[in-house]
Amino acid sequence: AVSVNPIRNEKTKVIYGVVGIFHDITEMKKAEQIRIDFVGNASHELRTPLTSIKGYVDTLIEDVKTGQIQQAGKFLDIVSRNIDRLMDLVNDLLSISTMESTNSELKLEQINPLQISEHVVAELAVLAAEKNIAIRVIGEVPPFTADARKVEQVLRNLVSNAVKYIPNGKTVQIRWEKDPKNNILLRVIDDGQGIPAEHLDRLFERFYRIDKGRTRDSGGTGLGLAIVKHIMQSHGGSVTVKSIEGQGSEFICTFPIR
Ligand code: ADP
C-alpha cells in the first residue's frame, strides 16, 4: 500500500511536493493472520473439553432425577479428566500471553542447571516409571545466568514430551555441555520412534501436532514447543530439533553466555 502526504509551504500553505510512503503490509497481514488463527485454535481447543463436560453433567443431572446413578462414578471421572485438560490449556495459554506482554521480564540469576534437571526428573518420575522409561542427567556445566523458572519450564516441556511420545522401555537423556564458543547447550535426547522429516519445520508452531487424535489423547495441548521456543528467544538463545524416524529425537537449546 502507498500513502501520499502533501508538503506545504509553511506560510502560504501552497503544496509544493508530496511524500509517498510504501508500507510493507505483507508482514502486518501475516502477524494478523497468526493472531486470528491462534484465537480460533485456542477457542476450538477449549470448546472440546467444555462440550464433553456439559454433556456428561447434563446426563448426570437427569440420572440423579430418575435415581439411576450406577454410571455416576464413570461419568465424573471423564468430567474430571476434561477439567484437567482445560487447566493444562489455560496454563499454557497464560504462559504464552504473559511472555508476549511487553512488560514481562526475565528474572535473571545464577542458576544451577543440574539441580533444575533433578527437580524436573523427580516431577516426572511417576509418569516415566509407568512406562518403564529411564531419564538420565548427564554432563557438567557451571552455573550460568538465566531465569530459573523458565529454564525449568523448557526442561519440563521437552522431557515430558519425550516421556509422552516414546514407547515403553525407552530412555531419555538430559545433556548439559558447552559448545566451542562457550555457549551453554541443553540437549534432550530420546531413542523413541522419531519425528517424520516433513513435520520438523513446523514443530515449534503453536498448536502444531503430528497426529492430532493420538497426541490429544496423551494430554498434549500443542503449545509445549511454542513455549520452549519463546523462552529460548527471550534468553537470546534458540532451540532446534534433529530427528531420524525409527531412531529418536534430539532437541537442542542454546543459551548464549551473558
Ligand atoms: P503437545 O502438547 O501436543 O505435546 P508440543 O508442542 O509439545 O505439543 O509438541 C508438538 C508435537 O511434536 C507433539 O504433538 C508430538 O507429536 C511431537 N513431539 C514432540 N516431542 C516429541 C518426541 N520427543 N518424540 C516424538 N514426537 C514428539
PDB file of C-alpha atoms and ligand atoms in Angstrom:
ATOM      1  CA  ALA A   1       0.000   0.000   0.000  1.00  0.00           C
ATOM      2  CA  VAL A   2       1.106   3.553  -0.612  1.00  0.00           C
ATOM      3  CA  SER A   3       0.072   6.628   1.335  1.00  0.00           C
ATOM      4  CA  VAL A   4       0.618  10.088  -0.128  1.00  0.00           C
ATOM      5  CA  ASN A   5       1.063  13.188   2.039  1.00  0.00           C
ATOM      6  CA  PRO A   6       1.320  16.711   0.625  1.00  0.00           C
ATOM      7  CA  ILE A   7       4.139  19.021   1.713  1.00  0.00           C
ATOM      8  CA  ARG A   8       3.004  22.647   2.040  1.00  0.00           C
ATOM      9  CA  ASN A   9       4.866  25.872   2.289  1.00  0.00           C
ATOM     10  CA  GLU A  10       4.695  26.882   5.995  1.00  0.00           C
ATOM     11  CA  LYS A  11       3.460  30.413   5.228  1.00  0.00           C
ATOM     12  CA  THR A  12       1.480  30.291   2.024  1.00  0.00           C
ATOM     13  CA  LYS A  13       0.133  26.725   2.603  1.00  0.00           C
ATOM     14  CA  VAL A  14       0.723  26.096  -1.078  1.00  0.00           C
ATOM     15  CA  ILE A  15       1.515  22.473  -1.864  1.00  0.00           C
ATOM     16  CA  TYR A  16       4.984  22.195  -3.358  1.00  0.00           C
ATOM     17  CA  GLY A  17       5.599  18.489  -3.134  1.00  0.00           C
ATOM     18  CA  VAL A  18       4.353  15.114  -1.969  1.00  0.00           C
ATOM     19  CA  VAL A  19       5.821  12.312   0.080  1.00  0.00           C
ATOM     20  CA  GLY A  20       4.818   8.794  -0.810  1.00  0.00           C
ATOM     21  CA  ILE A  21       5.226   6.124   1.846  1.00  0.00           C
ATOM     22  CA  PHE A  22       5.263   2.464   0.922  1.00  0.00           C
ATOM     23  CA  HIS A  23       4.004   0.280   3.751  1.00  0.00           C
ATOM     24  CA  ASP A  24       5.018  -3.329   3.879  1.00  0.00           C
ATOM     25  CA  ILE A  25       1.672  -4.776   4.782  1.00  0.00           C
ATOM     26  CA  THR A  26       2.539  -8.358   3.973  1.00  0.00           C
ATOM     27  CA  GLU A  27       4.323  -8.687   7.347  1.00  0.00           C
ATOM     28  CA  MET A  28       1.436  -6.983   9.135  1.00  0.00           C
ATOM     29  CA  LYS A  29      -1.071  -9.219   7.408  1.00  0.00           C
ATOM     30  CA  LYS A  30       0.918 -12.302   8.328  1.00  0.00           C
ATOM     31  CA  ALA A  31       1.069 -11.305  12.007  1.00  0.00           C
ATOM     32  CA  GLU A  32      -2.640 -10.573  11.995  1.00  0.00           C
ATOM     33  CA  GLN A  33      -3.396 -13.936  10.389  1.00  0.00           C
ATOM     34  CA  ILE A  34      -1.278 -15.739  13.008  1.00  0.00           C
ATOM     35  CA  ARG A  35      -3.228 -13.941  15.729  1.00  0.00           C
ATOM     36  CA  ILE A  36      -6.590 -14.804  14.175  1.00  0.00           C
ATOM     37  CA  ASP A  37      -5.565 -18.460  13.755  1.00  0.00           C
ATOM     38  CA  PHE A  38      -4.345 -18.533  17.345  1.00  0.00           C
ATOM     39  CA  VAL A  39      -7.626 -17.261  18.782  1.00  0.00           C
ATOM     40  CA  GLY A  40      -9.566 -19.668  16.565  1.00  0.00           C
ATOM     41  CA  ASN A  41      -7.424 -22.656  17.544  1.00  0.00           C
ATOM     42  CA  ALA A  42      -7.488 -21.751  21.227  1.00  0.00           C
ATOM     43  CA  SER A  43     -11.274 -21.403  21.234  1.00  0.00           C
ATOM     44  CA  HIS A  44     -11.660 -24.713  19.456  1.00  0.00           C
ATOM     45  CA  GLU A  45      -9.308 -26.470  21.887  1.00  0.00           C
ATOM     46  CA  LEU A  46     -11.178 -25.026  24.869  1.00  0.00           C
ATOM     47  CA  ARG A  47     -14.574 -25.883  23.477  1.00  0.00           C
ATOM     48  CA  THR A  48     -13.834 -29.584  23.016  1.00  0.00           C
ATOM     49  CA  PRO A  49     -13.449 -30.453  26.741  1.00  0.00           C
ATOM     50  CA  LEU A  50     -16.200 -27.997  27.690  1.00  0.00           C
ATOM     51  CA  THR A  51     -18.667 -29.707  25.331  1.00  0.00           C
ATOM     52  CA  SER A  52     -17.813 -33.062  26.861  1.00  0.00           C
ATOM     53  CA  ILE A  53     -18.194 -31.753  30.437  1.00  0.00           C
ATOM     54  CA  LYS A  54     -21.532 -30.171  29.584  1.00  0.00           C
ATOM     55  CA  GLY A  55     -22.801 -33.415  28.037  1.00  0.00           C
ATOM     56  CA  TYR A  56     -21.824 -35.634  30.961  1.00  0.00           C
ATOM     57  CA  VAL A  57     -23.046 -33.207  33.633  1.00  0.00           C
ATOM     58  CA  ASP A  58     -26.442 -32.855  31.891  1.00  0.00           C
ATOM     59  CA  THR A  59     -26.711 -36.633  31.713  1.00  0.00           C
ATOM     60  CA  LEU A  60     -25.797 -36.886  35.394  1.00  0.00           C
ATOM     61  CA  ILE A  61     -28.478 -34.363  36.313  1.00  0.00           C
ATOM     62  CA  GLU A  62     -31.106 -36.446  34.503  1.00  0.00           C
ATOM     63  CA  ASP A  63     -29.788 -39.672  36.040  1.00  0.00           C
ATOM     64  CA  VAL A  64     -29.916 -38.223  39.558  1.00  0.00           C
ATOM     65  CA  LYS A  65     -33.538 -37.127  38.961  1.00  0.00           C
ATOM     66  CA  THR A  66     -34.551 -40.632  37.897  1.00  0.00           C
ATOM     67  CA  GLY A  67     -32.434 -42.334  40.537  1.00  0.00           C
ATOM     68  CA  GLN A  68     -30.163 -44.078  38.007  1.00  0.00           C
ATOM     69  CA  ILE A  69     -26.742 -43.328  39.418  1.00  0.00           C
ATOM     70  CA  GLN A  70     -24.848 -46.555  38.581  1.00  0.00           C
ATOM     71  CA  GLN A  71     -22.810 -44.726  35.927  1.00  0.00           C
ATOM     72  CA  ALA A  72     -22.101 -41.655  38.063  1.00  0.00           C
ATOM     73  CA  GLY A  73     -18.545 -42.649  39.019  1.00  0.00           C
ATOM     74  CA  LYS A  74     -17.530 -43.277  35.415  1.00  0.00           C
ATOM     75  CA  PHE A  75     -19.060 -40.026  34.180  1.00  0.00           C
ATOM     76  CA  LEU A  76     -17.443 -37.971  36.945  1.00  0.00           C
ATOM     77  CA  ASP A  77     -14.060 -39.476  36.031  1.00  0.00           C
ATOM     78  CA  ILE A  78     -14.494 -38.267  32.467  1.00  0.00           C
ATOM     79  CA  VAL A  79     -15.579 -34.835  33.698  1.00  0.00           C
ATOM     80  CA  SER A  80     -12.527 -34.659  35.959  1.00  0.00           C
ATOM     81  CA  ARG A  81     -10.152 -35.608  33.122  1.00  0.00           C
ATOM     82  CA  ASN A  82     -11.656 -32.939  30.888  1.00  0.00           C
ATOM     83  CA  ILE A  83     -11.210 -30.365  33.644  1.00  0.00           C
ATOM     84  CA  ASP A  84      -7.518 -31.382  33.902  1.00  0.00           C
ATOM     85  CA  ARG A  85      -7.212 -30.823  30.175  1.00  0.00           C
ATOM     86  CA  LEU A  86      -8.836 -27.391  30.429  1.00  0.00           C
ATOM     87  CA  MET A  87      -6.415 -26.472  33.203  1.00  0.00           C
ATOM     88  CA  ASP A  88      -3.407 -27.542  31.082  1.00  0.00           C
ATOM     89  CA  LEU A  89      -4.689 -25.487  28.171  1.00  0.00           C
ATOM     90  CA  VAL A  90      -5.402 -22.405  30.252  1.00  0.00           C
ATOM     91  CA  ASN A  91      -1.970 -22.643  31.917  1.00  0.00           C
ATOM     92  CA  ASP A  92      -0.213 -22.925  28.546  1.00  0.00           C
ATOM     93  CA  LEU A  93      -2.255 -20.076  27.075  1.00  0.00           C
ATOM     94  CA  LEU A  94      -1.419 -17.932  30.093  1.00  0.00           C
ATOM     95  CA  SER A  95       2.293 -18.728  29.732  1.00  0.00           C
ATOM     96  CA  ILE A  96       2.217 -17.601  26.119  1.00  0.00           C
ATOM     97  CA  SER A  97       0.279 -14.429  26.786  1.00  0.00           C
ATOM     98  CA  THR A  98       2.470 -13.449  29.762  1.00  0.00           C
ATOM     99  CA  MET A  99       5.575 -13.953  27.660  1.00  0.00           C
ATOM    100  CA  GLU A 100       4.145 -11.849  24.861  1.00  0.00           C
ATOM    101  CA  SER A 101       3.131  -8.944  27.048  1.00  0.00           C
ATOM    102  CA  THR A 102       5.834  -6.340  26.694  1.00  0.00           C
ATOM    103  CA  ASN A 103       6.409  -5.830  30.404  1.00  0.00           C
ATOM    104  CA  SER A 104       7.187  -9.459  31.106  1.00  0.00           C
ATOM    105  CA  GLU A 105      10.827  -9.542  32.118  1.00  0.00           C
ATOM    106  CA  LEU A 106      13.197 -12.383  32.791  1.00  0.00           C
ATOM    107  CA  LYS A 107      14.199 -12.834  36.409  1.00  0.00           C
ATOM    108  CA  LEU A 108      17.873 -13.351  35.776  1.00  0.00           C
ATOM    109  CA  GLU A 109      20.003 -15.040  38.401  1.00  0.00           C
ATOM    110  CA  GLN A 110      22.796 -17.584  38.639  1.00  0.00           C
ATOM    111  CA  ILE A 111      21.124 -20.916  38.068  1.00  0.00           C
ATOM    112  CA  ASN A 112      22.351 -24.419  38.758  1.00  0.00           C
ATOM    113  CA  PRO A 113      21.348 -26.464  35.687  1.00  0.00           C
ATOM    114  CA  LEU A 114      21.890 -29.865  37.288  1.00  0.00           C
ATOM    115  CA  GLN A 115      19.738 -29.010  40.278  1.00  0.00           C
ATOM    116  CA  ILE A 116      16.937 -27.820  37.979  1.00  0.00           C
ATOM    117  CA  SER A 117      17.258 -31.013  35.940  1.00  0.00           C
ATOM    118  CA  GLU A 118      16.979 -33.239  39.007  1.00  0.00           C
ATOM    119  CA  HIS A 119      13.906 -31.275  40.042  1.00  0.00           C
ATOM    120  CA  VAL A 120      12.191 -31.934  36.709  1.00  0.00           C
ATOM    121  CA  VAL A 121      13.218 -35.600  36.718  1.00  0.00           C
ATOM    122  CA  ALA A 122      11.683 -36.030  40.195  1.00  0.00           C
ATOM    123  CA  GLU A 123       8.490 -34.353  38.986  1.00  0.00           C
ATOM    124  CA  LEU A 124       8.173 -36.708  36.017  1.00  0.00           C
ATOM    125  CA  ALA A 125       9.354 -39.846  37.833  1.00  0.00           C
ATOM    126  CA  VAL A 126       5.898 -41.377  38.284  1.00  0.00           C
ATOM    127  CA  LEU A 127       4.929 -40.842  34.649  1.00  0.00           C
ATOM    128  CA  ALA A 128       8.256 -42.289  33.488  1.00  0.00           C
ATOM    129  CA  ALA A 129       8.006 -45.286  35.838  1.00  0.00           C
ATOM    130  CA  GLU A 130       4.551 -46.130  34.459  1.00  0.00           C
ATOM    131  CA  LYS A 131       6.157 -46.530  31.032  1.00  0.00           C
ATOM    132  CA  ASN A 132       9.366 -48.039  32.355  1.00  0.00           C
ATOM    133  CA  ILE A 133      11.338 -45.122  30.888  1.00  0.00           C
ATOM    134  CA  ALA A 134      14.699 -44.172  32.396  1.00  0.00           C
ATOM    135  CA  ILE A 135      15.630 -40.463  32.494  1.00  0.00           C
ATOM    136  CA  ARG A 136      19.338 -39.681  32.900  1.00  0.00           C
ATOM    137  CA  VAL A 137      21.044 -36.365  33.579  1.00  0.00           C
ATOM    138  CA  ILE A 138      24.497 -36.207  32.014  1.00  0.00           C
ATOM    139  CA  GLY A 139      27.279 -33.651  31.664  1.00  0.00           C
ATOM    140  CA  GLU A 140      28.619 -30.826  33.684  1.00  0.00           C
ATOM    141  CA  VAL A 141      28.354 -27.082  33.208  1.00  0.00           C
ATOM    142  CA  PRO A 142      28.970 -24.266  35.666  1.00  0.00           C
ATOM    143  CA  PRO A 143      26.067 -22.176  36.981  1.00  0.00           C
ATOM    144  CA  PHE A 144      25.024 -19.564  34.412  1.00  0.00           C
ATOM    145  CA  THR A 145      22.746 -16.540  34.184  1.00  0.00           C
ATOM    146  CA  ALA A 146      19.123 -17.278  33.234  1.00  0.00           C
ATOM    147  CA  ASP A 147      15.562 -17.265  34.535  1.00  0.00           C
ATOM    148  CA  ALA A 148      15.367 -20.402  36.697  1.00  0.00           C
ATOM    149  CA  ARG A 149      11.618 -20.947  36.385  1.00  0.00           C
ATOM    150  CA  LYS A 150      11.701 -20.512  32.624  1.00  0.00           C
ATOM    151  CA  VAL A 151      14.601 -22.925  32.203  1.00  0.00           C
ATOM    152  CA  GLU A 152      12.699 -25.391  34.350  1.00  0.00           C
ATOM    153  CA  GLN A 153       9.688 -24.994  32.053  1.00  0.00           C
ATOM    154  CA  VAL A 154      11.843 -25.632  28.969  1.00  0.00           C
ATOM    155  CA  LEU A 155      13.131 -28.834  30.549  1.00  0.00           C
ATOM    156  CA  ARG A 156       9.711 -29.899  31.762  1.00  0.00           C
ATOM    157  CA  ASN A 157       8.163 -29.431  28.315  1.00  0.00           C
ATOM    158  CA  LEU A 158      10.950 -31.244  26.438  1.00  0.00           C
ATOM    159  CA  VAL A 159      11.339 -34.127  28.878  1.00  0.00           C
ATOM    160  CA  SER A 160       7.613 -34.648  29.367  1.00  0.00           C
ATOM    161  CA  ASN A 161       7.190 -34.714  25.562  1.00  0.00           C
ATOM    162  CA  ALA A 162       9.846 -37.394  25.313  1.00  0.00           C
ATOM    163  CA  VAL A 163       8.194 -39.423  28.069  1.00  0.00           C
ATOM    164  CA  LYS A 164       4.772 -38.953  26.450  1.00  0.00           C
ATOM    165  CA  TYR A 165       5.717 -39.826  22.890  1.00  0.00           C
ATOM    166  CA  ILE A 166       8.362 -42.557  23.077  1.00  0.00           C
ATOM    167  CA  PRO A 167       7.392 -46.211  23.507  1.00  0.00           C
ATOM    168  CA  ASN A 168       7.611 -48.041  26.820  1.00  0.00           C
ATOM    169  CA  GLY A 169      11.046 -49.129  27.970  1.00  0.00           C
ATOM    170  CA  LYS A 170      12.972 -46.438  26.038  1.00  0.00           C
ATOM    171  CA  THR A 171      15.292 -43.812  27.523  1.00  0.00           C
ATOM    172  CA  VAL A 172      15.606 -40.029  27.800  1.00  0.00           C
ATOM    173  CA  GLN A 173      18.869 -38.165  28.317  1.00  0.00           C
ATOM    174  CA  ILE A 174      19.244 -34.612  29.567  1.00  0.00           C
ATOM    175  CA  ARG A 175      22.711 -33.498  28.491  1.00  0.00           C
ATOM    176  CA  TRP A 176      24.363 -30.253  29.555  1.00  0.00           C
ATOM    177  CA  GLU A 177      27.525 -29.128  27.819  1.00  0.00           C
ATOM    178  CA  LYS A 178      29.362 -26.151  26.379  1.00  0.00           C
ATOM    179  CA  ASP A 179      29.809 -25.540  22.678  1.00  0.00           C
ATOM    180  CA  PRO A 180      33.146 -24.364  21.215  1.00  0.00           C
ATOM    181  CA  LYS A 181      32.000 -20.742  21.590  1.00  0.00           C
ATOM    182  CA  ASN A 182      31.374 -21.293  25.307  1.00  0.00           C
ATOM    183  CA  ASN A 183      27.586 -21.147  24.953  1.00  0.00           C
ATOM    184  CA  ILE A 184      25.634 -23.450  27.248  1.00  0.00           C
ATOM    185  CA  LEU A 185      23.883 -26.280  25.408  1.00  0.00           C
ATOM    186  CA  LEU A 186      20.973 -28.278  26.771  1.00  0.00           C
ATOM    187  CA  ARG A 187      20.178 -31.402  24.771  1.00  0.00           C
ATOM    188  CA  VAL A 188      17.156 -33.591  25.427  1.00  0.00           C
ATOM    189  CA  ILE A 189      17.685 -36.848  23.570  1.00  0.00           C
ATOM    190  CA  ASP A 190      15.423 -39.867  23.248  1.00  0.00           C
ATOM    191  CA  ASP A 191      15.599 -43.166  21.425  1.00  0.00           C
ATOM    192  CA  GLY A 192      11.902 -43.231  20.533  1.00  0.00           C
ATOM    193  CA  GLN A 193      10.224 -43.530  17.153  1.00  0.00           C
ATOM    194  CA  GLY A 194      11.411 -40.116  15.986  1.00  0.00           C
ATOM    195  CA  ILE A 195       9.539 -37.438  14.061  1.00  0.00           C
ATOM    196  CA  PRO A 196       8.961 -37.664  10.286  1.00  0.00           C
ATOM    197  CA  ALA A 197      11.137 -35.111   8.447  1.00  0.00           C
ATOM    198  CA  GLU A 198       8.189 -33.321   6.837  1.00  0.00           C
ATOM    199  CA  HIS A 199       6.976 -32.141  10.269  1.00  0.00           C
ATOM    200  CA  LEU A 200      10.253 -30.788  11.628  1.00  0.00           C
ATOM    201  CA  ASP A 201       9.908 -27.285  10.121  1.00  0.00           C
ATOM    202  CA  ARG A 202       6.547 -26.636  11.719  1.00  0.00           C
ATOM    203  CA  LEU A 203       7.013 -28.384  15.063  1.00  0.00           C
ATOM    204  CA  PHE A 204       7.520 -25.170  17.062  1.00  0.00           C
ATOM    205  CA  GLU A 205       4.336 -23.516  15.760  1.00  0.00           C
ATOM    206  CA  ARG A 206       1.504 -23.057  18.215  1.00  0.00           C
ATOM    207  CA  PHE A 207      -0.987 -25.935  18.167  1.00  0.00           C
ATOM    208  CA  TYR A 208       1.068 -27.883  15.647  1.00  0.00           C
ATOM    209  CA  ARG A 209       0.773 -31.610  16.324  1.00  0.00           C
ATOM    210  CA  ILE A 210       1.746 -34.571  14.254  1.00  0.00           C
ATOM    211  CA  ASP A 211      -1.225 -36.772  14.929  1.00  0.00           C
ATOM    212  CA  LYS A 212      -3.936 -34.678  16.488  1.00  0.00           C
ATOM    213  CA  GLY A 213      -6.090 -37.525  17.742  1.00  0.00           C
ATOM    214  CA  ARG A 214      -3.287 -39.556  19.248  1.00  0.00           C
ATOM    215  CA  THR A 215      -1.432 -36.648  20.835  1.00  0.00           C
ATOM    216  CA  ARG A 216      -4.594 -35.171  22.296  1.00  0.00           C
ATOM    217  CA  ASP A 217      -5.265 -38.488  23.972  1.00  0.00           C
ATOM    218  CA  SER A 218      -1.819 -38.349  25.511  1.00  0.00           C
ATOM    219  CA  GLY A 219      -2.691 -34.989  27.044  1.00  0.00           C
ATOM    220  CA  GLY A 220      -0.885 -32.629  24.655  1.00  0.00           C
ATOM    221  CA  THR A 221      -2.012 -29.054  24.082  1.00  0.00           C
ATOM    222  CA  GLY A 222       0.166 -28.411  21.022  1.00  0.00           C
ATOM    223  CA  LEU A 223       1.669 -25.408  22.816  1.00  0.00           C
ATOM    224  CA  GLY A 224       4.614 -27.015  24.626  1.00  0.00           C
ATOM    225  CA  LEU A 225       7.249 -26.478  21.945  1.00  0.00           C
ATOM    226  CA  ALA A 226       5.945 -22.993  21.052  1.00  0.00           C
ATOM    227  CA  ILE A 227       6.520 -22.076  24.710  1.00  0.00           C
ATOM    228  CA  VAL A 228      10.032 -23.568  24.621  1.00  0.00           C
ATOM    229  CA  LYS A 229      10.879 -21.520  21.524  1.00  0.00           C
ATOM    230  CA  HIS A 230       9.540 -18.357  23.140  1.00  0.00           C
ATOM    231  CA  ILE A 231      11.554 -18.860  26.326  1.00  0.00           C
ATOM    232  CA  MET A 232      14.755 -19.596  24.414  1.00  0.00           C
ATOM    233  CA  GLN A 233      14.310 -16.485  22.255  1.00  0.00           C
ATOM    234  CA  SER A 234      13.670 -14.330  25.302  1.00  0.00           C
ATOM    235  CA  HIS A 235      17.050 -15.537  26.636  1.00  0.00           C
ATOM    236  CA  GLY A 236      18.680 -14.509  23.367  1.00  0.00           C
ATOM    237  CA  GLY A 237      19.092 -18.185  22.547  1.00  0.00           C
ATOM    238  CA  SER A 238      17.466 -20.708  20.248  1.00  0.00           C
ATOM    239  CA  VAL A 239      16.060 -24.217  20.010  1.00  0.00           C
ATOM    240  CA  THR A 240      16.431 -26.690  17.171  1.00  0.00           C
ATOM    241  CA  VAL A 241      15.411 -30.284  16.591  1.00  0.00           C
ATOM    242  CA  LYS A 242      17.057 -33.249  14.898  1.00  0.00           C
ATOM    243  CA  SER A 243      15.194 -36.457  14.429  1.00  0.00           C
ATOM    244  CA  ILE A 244      15.514 -39.667  12.494  1.00  0.00           C
ATOM    245  CA  GLU A 245      12.415 -41.761  12.078  1.00  0.00           C
ATOM    246  CA  GLY A 246      12.768 -45.033  13.896  1.00  0.00           C
ATOM    247  CA  GLN A 247      15.841 -43.882  15.842  1.00  0.00           C
ATOM    248  CA  GLY A 248      14.858 -40.988  18.074  1.00  0.00           C
ATOM    249  CA  SER A 249      14.777 -37.242  18.515  1.00  0.00           C
ATOM    250  CA  GLU A 250      17.078 -34.611  19.897  1.00  0.00           C
ATOM    251  CA  PHE A 251      16.076 -31.087  20.968  1.00  0.00           C
ATOM    252  CA  ILE A 252      18.992 -28.682  21.327  1.00  0.00           C
ATOM    253  CA  CYS A 253      18.681 -25.446  23.309  1.00  0.00           C
ATOM    254  CA  THR A 254      21.469 -22.869  23.167  1.00  0.00           C
ATOM    255  CA  PHE A 255      21.886 -20.297  25.932  1.00  0.00           C
ATOM    256  CA  PRO A 256      24.338 -17.615  24.845  1.00  0.00           C
ATOM    257  CA  ILE A 257      26.838 -16.792  27.537  1.00  0.00           C
ATOM    258  CA  ARG A 258      25.966 -13.418  29.087  1.00  0.00           C
TER     259      ARG A 258
HETATM  260  P1  ADP B   1       1.933 -31.326  22.600  1.00  0.00           P
HETATM  261  O1  ADP B   1       1.292 -30.537  23.686  1.00  0.00           O
HETATM  262  O2  ADP B   1       0.970 -31.917  21.626  1.00  0.00           O
HETATM  263  O3  ADP B   1       2.922 -32.291  23.130  1.00  0.00           O
HETATM  264  P2  ADP B   1       4.193 -29.846  21.622  1.00  0.00           P
HETATM  265  O4  ADP B   1       4.285 -28.504  21.007  1.00  0.00           O
HETATM  266  O5  ADP B   1       4.899 -30.042  22.927  1.00  0.00           O
HETATM  267  O6  ADP B   1       2.674 -30.203  21.732  1.00  0.00           O
HETATM  268  O7  ADP B   1       4.748 -30.938  20.593  1.00  0.00           O
HETATM  269  C1  ADP B   1       4.284 -30.913  19.249  1.00  0.00           C
HETATM  270  C2  ADP B   1       4.281 -32.315  18.651  1.00  0.00           C
HETATM  271  O8  ADP B   1       5.605 -32.787  18.446  1.00  0.00           O
HETATM  272  C3  ADP B   1       3.636 -33.358  19.549  1.00  0.00           C
HETATM  273  O9  ADP B   1       2.258 -33.399  19.367  1.00  0.00           O
HETATM  274  C4  ADP B   1       4.315 -34.648  19.095  1.00  0.00           C
HETATM  275  O10 ADP B   1       3.612 -35.187  18.006  1.00  0.00           O
HETATM  276  C5  ADP B   1       5.671 -34.200  18.596  1.00  0.00           C
HETATM  277  N1  ADP B   1       6.782 -34.497  19.539  1.00  0.00           N
HETATM  278  C6  ADP B   1       7.320 -33.654  20.449  1.00  0.00           C
HETATM  279  N2  ADP B   1       8.348 -34.218  21.106  1.00  0.00           N
HETATM  280  C7  ADP B   1       8.480 -35.477  20.596  1.00  0.00           C
HETATM  281  C8  ADP B   1       9.378 -36.574  20.857  1.00  0.00           C
HETATM  282  N3  ADP B   1      10.348 -36.488  21.790  1.00  0.00           N
HETATM  283  N4  ADP B   1       9.210 -37.715  20.116  1.00  0.00           N
HETATM  284  C9  ADP B   1       8.246 -37.794  19.179  1.00  0.00           C
HETATM  285  N5  ADP B   1       7.377 -36.800  18.886  1.00  0.00           N
HETATM  286  C10 ADP B   1       7.473 -35.653  19.584  1.00  0.00           C
END
